[in-house]
C-alpha cells in the first residue's frame, strides 16, 4: 500500500501523520496540519485570542478512514491539549 500524501486544503503543505491515542475516541491514524503559518491555524487562533483572551487555537486534521476533515483543538501550553507541545 502506498502512502498517499495528504495536503492541507488551507495552506497546501503536506500534513503530518498523527496518532490521537485511544483516549481521544478516534480510530487509527489521522493527518494533521502542523504548519504554524497555516491560515486555518492563524485565523482561528487570532479569533479566539481576540474574543476570549486565551492562548488557544485549532489545527486542521484529516481522517483518512472516514474521509473527513475538521478542527482539532490545540491548547497552547495547557494540560487539556491533545496536541500538547504542538502549539507555538
Ligand atoms: Zn494547513
Short mmCIF file of C-alpha atoms and ligand atoms in Angstrom, two decimals:
data_model
loop_
_atom_site.label_atom_id
_atom_site.label_comp_id
_atom_site.label_asym_id
_atom_site.label_seq_id
_atom_site.Cartn_x
_atom_site.Cartn_y
_atom_site.Cartn_z
CA UNK A 1 0.00 0.00 0.00
CA UNK A 2 1.44 3.33 -0.94
CA UNK A 3 1.15 6.19 1.45
CA UNK A 4 -0.71 8.96 -0.24
CA UNK A 5 0.45 12.40 0.62
CA UNK A 6 -2.24 14.41 2.30
CA UNK A 7 -2.09 18.09 1.63
CA UNK A 8 -3.76 20.63 3.83
CA UNK A 9 -6.54 22.34 1.87
CA UNK A 10 -5.88 25.58 3.75
CA UNK A 11 -2.16 26.03 3.17
CA UNK A 12 -1.21 23.33 0.68
CA UNK A 13 1.50 21.84 2.88
CA UNK A 14 1.87 18.13 3.49
CA UNK A 15 0.16 17.12 6.69
CA UNK A 16 1.83 15.02 9.36
CA UNK A 17 0.65 11.61 10.42
CA UNK A 18 -0.75 11.87 13.89
CA UNK A 19 -1.92 9.21 16.27
CA UNK A 20 -4.52 10.81 18.53
CA UNK A 21 -4.30 8.00 21.05
CA UNK A 22 -7.03 5.71 22.35
CA UNK A 23 -8.41 8.26 24.84
CA UNK A 24 -9.45 10.55 22.01
CA UNK A 25 -12.14 8.13 20.85
CA UNK A 26 -10.83 8.27 17.31
CA UNK A 27 -9.78 5.18 15.47
CA UNK A 28 -6.43 4.92 13.86
CA UNK A 29 -4.13 7.35 12.26
CA UNK A 30 -5.01 10.88 11.33
CA UNK A 31 -3.23 13.57 9.42
CA UNK A 32 -2.78 16.97 10.89
CA UNK A 33 -1.51 20.26 9.54
CA UNK A 34 1.31 21.35 11.83
CA UNK A 35 2.16 24.41 9.82
CA UNK A 36 2.14 27.36 12.20
CA UNK A 37 1.65 29.68 9.27
CA UNK A 38 -1.45 27.84 8.07
CA UNK A 39 -4.33 30.26 7.60
CA UNK A 40 -6.67 27.85 9.38
CA UNK A 41 -4.47 27.86 12.46
CA UNK A 42 -3.52 31.54 12.37
CA UNK A 43 -7.04 32.84 11.79
CA UNK A 44 -8.59 30.52 14.34
CA UNK A 45 -6.04 31.42 16.94
CA UNK A 46 -6.37 35.13 16.35
CA UNK A 47 -10.14 34.97 16.55
CA UNK A 48 -10.10 33.02 19.79
CA UNK A 49 -7.40 35.18 21.31
CA UNK A 50 -9.31 38.35 20.43
CA UNK A 51 -12.63 37.10 21.70
CA UNK A 52 -11.62 35.06 24.70
CA UNK A 53 -8.13 36.24 25.61
CA UNK A 54 -6.85 32.71 25.77
CA UNK A 55 -3.98 31.07 24.01
CA UNK A 56 -5.98 28.52 22.15
CA UNK A 57 -6.29 27.51 18.55
CA UNK A 58 -7.44 24.95 16.06
CA UNK A 59 -5.50 22.88 13.63
CA UNK A 60 -6.90 21.21 10.59
CA UNK A 61 -6.96 17.44 10.63
CA UNK A 62 -7.99 14.82 8.15
CA UNK A 63 -9.24 11.36 8.97
CA UNK A 64 -8.42 9.08 6.03
CA UNK A 65 -10.51 6.21 7.38
CA UNK A 66 -13.63 8.36 7.29
CA UNK A 67 -12.51 10.67 4.50
CA UNK A 68 -13.40 13.55 6.73
CA UNK A 69 -11.59 16.66 7.87
CA UNK A 70 -12.20 19.03 10.71
CA UNK A 71 -10.80 21.09 13.51
CA UNK A 72 -8.89 19.79 16.46
CA UNK A 73 -8.19 21.92 19.49
CA UNK A 74 -4.65 22.98 20.17
CA UNK A 75 -4.38 24.36 23.65
CA UNK A 76 -1.15 26.21 23.80
CA UNK A 77 0.62 25.06 26.91
CA UNK A 78 -2.44 23.77 28.73
CA UNK A 79 -2.88 20.35 30.20
CA UNK A 80 -6.05 19.61 28.31
CA UNK A 81 -4.40 19.60 24.96
CA UNK A 82 -4.46 16.56 22.77
CA UNK A 83 -1.70 18.27 20.91
CA UNK A 84 0.47 19.29 23.77
CA UNK A 85 3.70 20.74 22.60
CA UNK A 86 2.49 21.31 19.07
CA UNK A 87 1.30 24.80 19.59
CA UNK A 88 3.70 27.71 19.25
ZN1 LIG B 1 -2.60 23.95 6.77
#
